[in-house]
Amino acid sequence: MSGTDFGDESPKIISVSKPGPSRGYRVIFKKSIPIPGLKPKSRKEQGYPGVDRWTRSAQATGAKPQYLLGLFFLLLPLIVYAVTLGNFFHPYLLCGPLFGIFMLSSRLNTSRKLFKNGATLLKLGAHPEVGGEASGIIRFLKPMRGCQSVEIKLVCYEEDAIASNDYSSRDAEYWSVKQEIRVQPEGRESIVRFSFDVPAGLPVNDPLCYYWLLELRGKSSRKSMFRSWRMPVDTTISGSSASIS
């Protein structure tokens, strides 16, 4: 498996992991229960990138809800006081502002980094397919100072695959491939072109079992940078291709 030549330098394959053991019983019950009258969201509404549009990374799209939630916890004692007309107060309510300050400071720090490096946009070259390829262009709206190359990683995650002793679980990589790709200046912006071969037999996106991410790692002005996008890997070449809205 090799990268596609993009001019100055071909993408360098760093590693390709082997698929982990699949869990058959999880695939059997993979269909979610439909809710009557509830229209399913389109791929665009769910934040998936598309072929004909630029999509911001997940780190930039969730800013507004996090700010609102942080503000809610910050003002929680005042909200409870106003709703109960001053007839209820508990010392535990003071934990709300502390949690709100933590959320707001964390989000402000992320927003500062996003503003410094500029927006990071992704446009797919074609709909990603198992048994085909996943390709596209990543665009930085500001110059990437001191960043000559970035690591692009395509990952299929298995949900709740690793169980802990405290009865909790976490997701695990089922399959992945990484490339080291040179950043190409384009005017006042920078771009990265990538292309991955996706072997046949891998699972597609499933709400209860598997999901795909495209991850970018690098350093700009000596600061680490991480971006990710949800990948609409929902079709197979060997099977009947369904169009992705």
Short mmCIF file of C-alpha atoms in Angstrom, two decimals:
data_model
loop_
_atom_site.label_atom_id
_atom_site.label_comp_id
_atom_site.label_asym_id
_atom_site.label_seq_id
_atom_site.Cartn_x
_atom_site.Cartn_y
_atom_site.Cartn_z
CA MET A 1 0.00 0.00 0.00
CA SER A 2 1.46 3.35 -0.92
CA GLY A 3 0.48 6.98 -0.97
CA THR A 4 -0.53 8.83 -4.10
CA ASP A 5 2.03 11.15 -5.68
CA PHE A 6 1.09 14.81 -5.23
CA GLY A 7 4.03 16.55 -6.84
CA ASP A 8 6.80 17.65 -4.49
CA GLU A 9 6.75 14.62 -2.27
CA SER A 10 4.69 11.46 -2.07
CA PRO A 11 2.89 10.79 1.22
CA LYS A 12 4.91 8.44 3.35
CA ILE A 13 3.05 5.51 4.88
CA ILE A 14 4.03 5.31 8.55
CA SER A 15 2.05 2.27 9.63
CA VAL A 16 -0.97 0.17 8.83
CA SER A 17 -2.59 -1.75 11.67
CA LYS A 18 -4.30 -5.10 11.31
CA PRO A 19 -8.04 -5.38 12.03
CA GLY A 20 -8.81 -6.43 15.57
CA PRO A 21 -11.10 -9.31 16.44
CA SER A 22 -14.70 -8.44 15.66
CA ARG A 23 -17.60 -9.19 17.97
CA GLY A 24 -20.34 -10.93 16.09
CA TYR A 25 -23.04 -10.52 18.68
CA ARG A 26 -22.64 -6.75 18.56
CA VAL A 27 -23.28 -6.66 14.83
CA ILE A 28 -26.49 -8.64 15.21
CA PHE A 29 -28.08 -5.92 17.33
CA LYS A 30 -26.58 -2.97 15.47
CA LYS A 31 -29.88 -1.44 14.28
CA SER A 32 -31.21 1.32 16.45
CA ILE A 33 -34.88 1.57 17.41
CA PRO A 34 -36.68 4.01 15.05
CA ILE A 35 -38.66 6.82 16.65
CA PRO A 36 -41.93 7.58 14.81
CA GLY A 37 -42.14 11.12 13.44
CA LEU A 38 -38.44 11.84 14.01
CA LYS A 39 -36.66 12.68 10.76
CA PRO A 40 -33.09 11.37 10.65
CA LYS A 41 -30.42 14.03 10.26
CA SER A 42 -28.52 14.29 7.01
CA ARG A 43 -24.78 13.68 6.82
CA LYS A 44 -24.23 17.45 6.55
CA GLU A 45 -26.32 18.12 9.69
CA GLN A 46 -24.38 15.46 11.58
CA GLY A 47 -21.09 17.16 10.77
CA TYR A 48 -19.75 14.73 8.18
CA PRO A 49 -17.53 16.25 5.46
CA GLY A 50 -18.66 16.04 1.85
CA VAL A 51 -17.26 16.05 -1.67
CA ASP A 52 -18.69 19.44 -2.66
CA ARG A 53 -18.18 21.46 0.52
CA TRP A 54 -15.58 22.48 3.10
CA THR A 55 -16.23 21.21 6.64
CA ARG A 56 -14.65 22.51 9.84
CA SER A 57 -12.99 20.11 12.24
CA ALA A 58 -14.83 18.72 15.26
CA GLN A 59 -12.75 20.97 17.56
CA ALA A 60 -14.35 24.08 16.01
CA THR A 61 -17.95 22.93 15.55
CA GLY A 62 -18.84 22.30 19.20
CA ALA A 63 -17.87 25.70 20.59
CA LYS A 64 -21.31 27.29 21.04
CA PRO A 65 -22.95 24.43 23.06
CA GLN A 66 -19.91 24.22 25.35
CA TYR A 67 -19.95 27.96 25.99
CA LEU A 68 -23.67 27.87 26.80
CA LEU A 69 -23.27 24.85 29.09
CA GLY A 70 -20.34 26.45 30.91
CA LEU A 71 -22.32 29.67 31.36
CA PHE A 72 -25.28 27.68 32.71
CA PHE A 73 -23.17 26.02 35.43
CA LEU A 74 -21.48 29.33 36.21
CA LEU A 75 -24.87 30.93 36.89
CA LEU A 76 -26.47 27.83 38.43
CA PRO A 77 -26.86 29.25 41.99
CA LEU A 78 -28.52 32.42 40.61
CA ILE A 79 -30.80 30.36 38.37
CA VAL A 80 -31.93 28.16 41.28
CA TYR A 81 -32.39 31.25 43.47
CA ALA A 82 -34.55 32.95 40.83
CA VAL A 83 -36.65 29.85 40.09
CA THR A 84 -37.32 29.08 43.77
CA LEU A 85 -37.72 32.79 44.68
CA GLY A 86 -34.94 32.45 47.23
CA ASN A 87 -36.58 29.58 49.15
CA PHE A 88 -33.93 26.96 48.35
CA PHE A 89 -30.17 26.83 48.65
CA HIS A 90 -27.71 23.99 49.08
CA PRO A 91 -23.91 24.18 49.49
CA TYR A 92 -23.50 21.70 46.63
CA LEU A 93 -24.80 24.39 44.26
CA LEU A 94 -21.47 26.18 44.71
CA CYS A 95 -19.81 23.36 42.76
CA GLY A 96 -21.69 24.56 39.67
CA PRO A 97 -19.68 27.80 39.22
CA LEU A 98 -16.40 25.92 39.71
CA PHE A 99 -17.36 23.43 37.00
CA GLY A 100 -18.56 26.29 34.78
CA ILE A 101 -15.26 28.15 35.16
CA PHE A 102 -13.38 24.96 34.26
CA MET A 103 -15.50 24.41 31.13
CA LEU A 104 -15.26 28.03 29.99
CA SER A 105 -11.49 28.26 30.54
CA SER A 106 -10.95 24.98 28.66
CA ARG A 107 -13.11 26.14 25.76
CA LEU A 108 -11.45 29.56 25.68
CA ASN A 109 -8.03 27.92 25.51
CA THR A 110 -9.19 25.74 22.59
CA SER A 111 -10.72 28.75 20.81
CA ARG A 112 -7.47 30.69 21.28
CA LYS A 113 -5.49 27.90 19.60
CA LEU A 114 -8.03 27.66 16.77
CA PHE A 115 -7.88 31.42 16.20
CA LYS A 116 -4.08 31.41 16.21
CA ASN A 117 -3.77 28.62 13.63
CA GLY A 118 -6.88 29.62 11.71
CA ALA A 119 -9.74 27.42 10.62
CA THR A 120 -8.90 23.93 9.37
CA LEU A 121 -11.23 22.75 6.61
CA LEU A 122 -11.67 19.39 4.91
CA LYS A 123 -13.18 18.56 1.51
CA LEU A 124 -13.37 14.96 0.35
CA GLY A 125 -12.21 13.93 -3.11
CA ALA A 126 -14.80 11.13 -3.27
CA HIS A 127 -17.15 9.33 -0.91
CA PRO A 128 -14.93 7.04 1.22
CA GLU A 129 -15.62 3.37 0.59
CA VAL A 130 -14.50 0.11 2.17
CA GLY A 131 -12.67 -1.73 -0.57
CA GLY A 132 -11.89 1.59 -2.28
CA GLU A 133 -10.17 4.74 -1.09
CA ALA A 134 -10.57 7.80 1.10
CA SER A 135 -9.04 10.99 -0.30
CA GLY A 136 -9.37 14.71 0.06
CA ILE A 137 -7.80 18.10 0.77
CA ILE A 138 -7.18 19.72 4.16
CA ARG A 139 -6.92 23.50 4.03
CA PHE A 140 -5.35 25.82 6.62
CA LEU A 141 -6.54 29.42 6.33
CA LYS A 142 -3.35 30.75 7.94
CA PRO A 143 0.32 29.98 7.17
CA MET A 144 1.67 26.98 9.09
CA ARG A 145 4.83 28.49 10.57
CA GLY A 146 7.53 25.96 11.36
CA CYS A 147 5.30 23.08 10.20
CA GLN A 148 6.74 21.32 7.15
CA SER A 149 4.69 18.13 7.43
CA VAL A 150 1.75 16.69 9.35
CA GLU A 151 0.59 13.21 10.27
CA ILE A 152 -2.74 12.18 8.77
CA LYS A 153 -4.41 9.12 10.28
CA LEU A 154 -7.54 7.30 9.14
CA VAL A 155 -9.00 5.25 11.99
CA CYS A 156 -11.86 2.84 12.43
CA TYR A 157 -12.85 2.76 16.12
CA GLU A 158 -14.78 0.02 17.85
CA GLU A 159 -17.04 1.37 20.56
CA ASP A 160 -16.73 0.09 24.15
CA ALA A 161 -14.17 -2.52 23.07
CA ILE A 162 -11.92 -2.30 26.15
CA ALA A 163 -13.50 -3.08 29.52
CA SER A 164 -12.01 -1.71 32.76
CA ASN A 165 -12.04 -3.09 36.27
CA ASP A 166 -14.52 -0.41 37.38
CA TYR A 167 -17.15 -1.75 34.93
CA SER A 168 -16.55 1.13 32.51
CA SER A 169 -15.41 0.75 28.92
CA ARG A 170 -13.66 2.78 26.26
CA ASP A 171 -13.30 2.74 22.50
CA ALA A 172 -10.37 1.05 20.78
CA GLU A 173 -8.74 1.22 17.37
CA TYR A 174 -10.03 -1.60 15.18
CA TRP A 175 -7.96 -0.59 12.15
CA SER A 176 -5.83 2.42 11.18
CA VAL A 177 -3.37 3.75 8.62
CA LYS A 178 -1.04 6.76 8.96
CA GLN A 179 0.76 8.99 6.47
CA GLU A 180 3.38 11.68 6.92
CA ILE A 181 2.49 14.36 4.35
CA ARG A 182 4.28 17.55 3.40
CA VAL A 183 2.38 20.83 3.88
CA GLN A 184 2.13 22.77 0.63
CA PRO A 185 1.89 26.60 0.71
CA GLU A 186 -0.80 28.04 -1.52
CA GLY A 187 -0.85 31.83 -1.43
CA ARG A 188 -1.47 32.93 2.15
CA GLU A 189 -2.91 29.52 3.00
CA SER A 190 -1.54 25.98 3.28
CA ILE A 191 -2.99 22.71 2.03
CA VAL A 192 -2.47 18.99 2.53
CA ARG A 193 -3.64 16.38 0.04
CA PHE A 194 -4.11 12.81 1.24
CA SER A 195 -5.23 9.48 -0.17
CA PHE A 196 -5.69 6.17 1.65
CA ASP A 197 -6.46 2.71 0.35
CA VAL A 198 -9.23 1.17 2.49
CA PRO A 199 -9.10 -2.65 2.38
CA ALA A 200 -12.24 -4.68 1.80
CA GLY A 201 -13.80 -6.48 4.75
CA LEU A 202 -13.60 -3.58 7.20
CA PRO A 203 -16.77 -2.44 9.01
CA VAL A 204 -18.64 0.71 8.01
CA ASN A 205 -20.08 3.34 10.32
CA ASP A 206 -22.59 1.87 12.75
CA PRO A 207 -24.22 3.79 15.63
CA LEU A 208 -23.62 1.02 18.17
CA CYS A 209 -20.45 -0.69 16.94
CA TYR A 210 -17.99 1.22 14.75
CA TYR A 211 -17.18 4.75 13.61
CA TRP A 212 -14.48 6.30 11.42
CA LEU A 213 -12.36 9.41 12.06
CA LEU A 214 -9.75 11.32 10.10
CA GLU A 215 -7.16 12.71 12.52
CA LEU A 216 -4.46 15.33 11.90
CA ARG A 217 -1.45 15.90 14.16
CA GLY A 218 1.35 18.38 13.78
CA LYS A 219 3.15 21.36 15.28
CA SER A 220 2.77 25.01 14.35
CA SER A 221 4.96 27.64 16.03
CA ARG A 222 6.24 24.82 18.30
CA LYS A 223 2.74 24.17 19.60
CA SER A 224 1.08 20.79 19.15
CA MET A 225 -2.01 20.70 16.98
CA PHE A 226 -4.79 18.12 16.69
CA ARG A 227 -7.82 18.13 14.41
CA SER A 228 -10.37 15.42 13.63
CA TRP A 229 -13.35 14.86 11.34
CA ARG A 230 -16.02 12.18 11.25
CA MET A 231 -15.70 10.15 8.06
CA PRO A 232 -18.81 8.97 6.16
CA VAL A 233 -17.58 5.43 5.47
CA ASP A 234 -21.00 3.92 4.87
CA THR A 235 -20.78 2.06 1.58
CA THR A 236 -18.88 -0.81 0.06
CA ILE A 237 -17.85 -1.24 -3.57
CA SER A 238 -18.68 -4.95 -3.56
CA GLY A 239 -22.16 -4.36 -2.18
CA SER A 240 -24.97 -2.15 -3.34
CA SER A 241 -23.81 1.46 -3.13
CA ALA A 242 -26.18 3.78 -1.32
CA SER A 243 -25.91 7.48 -1.93
CA ILE A 244 -24.86 9.65 1.00
CA SER A 245 -26.94 12.75 1.41
#
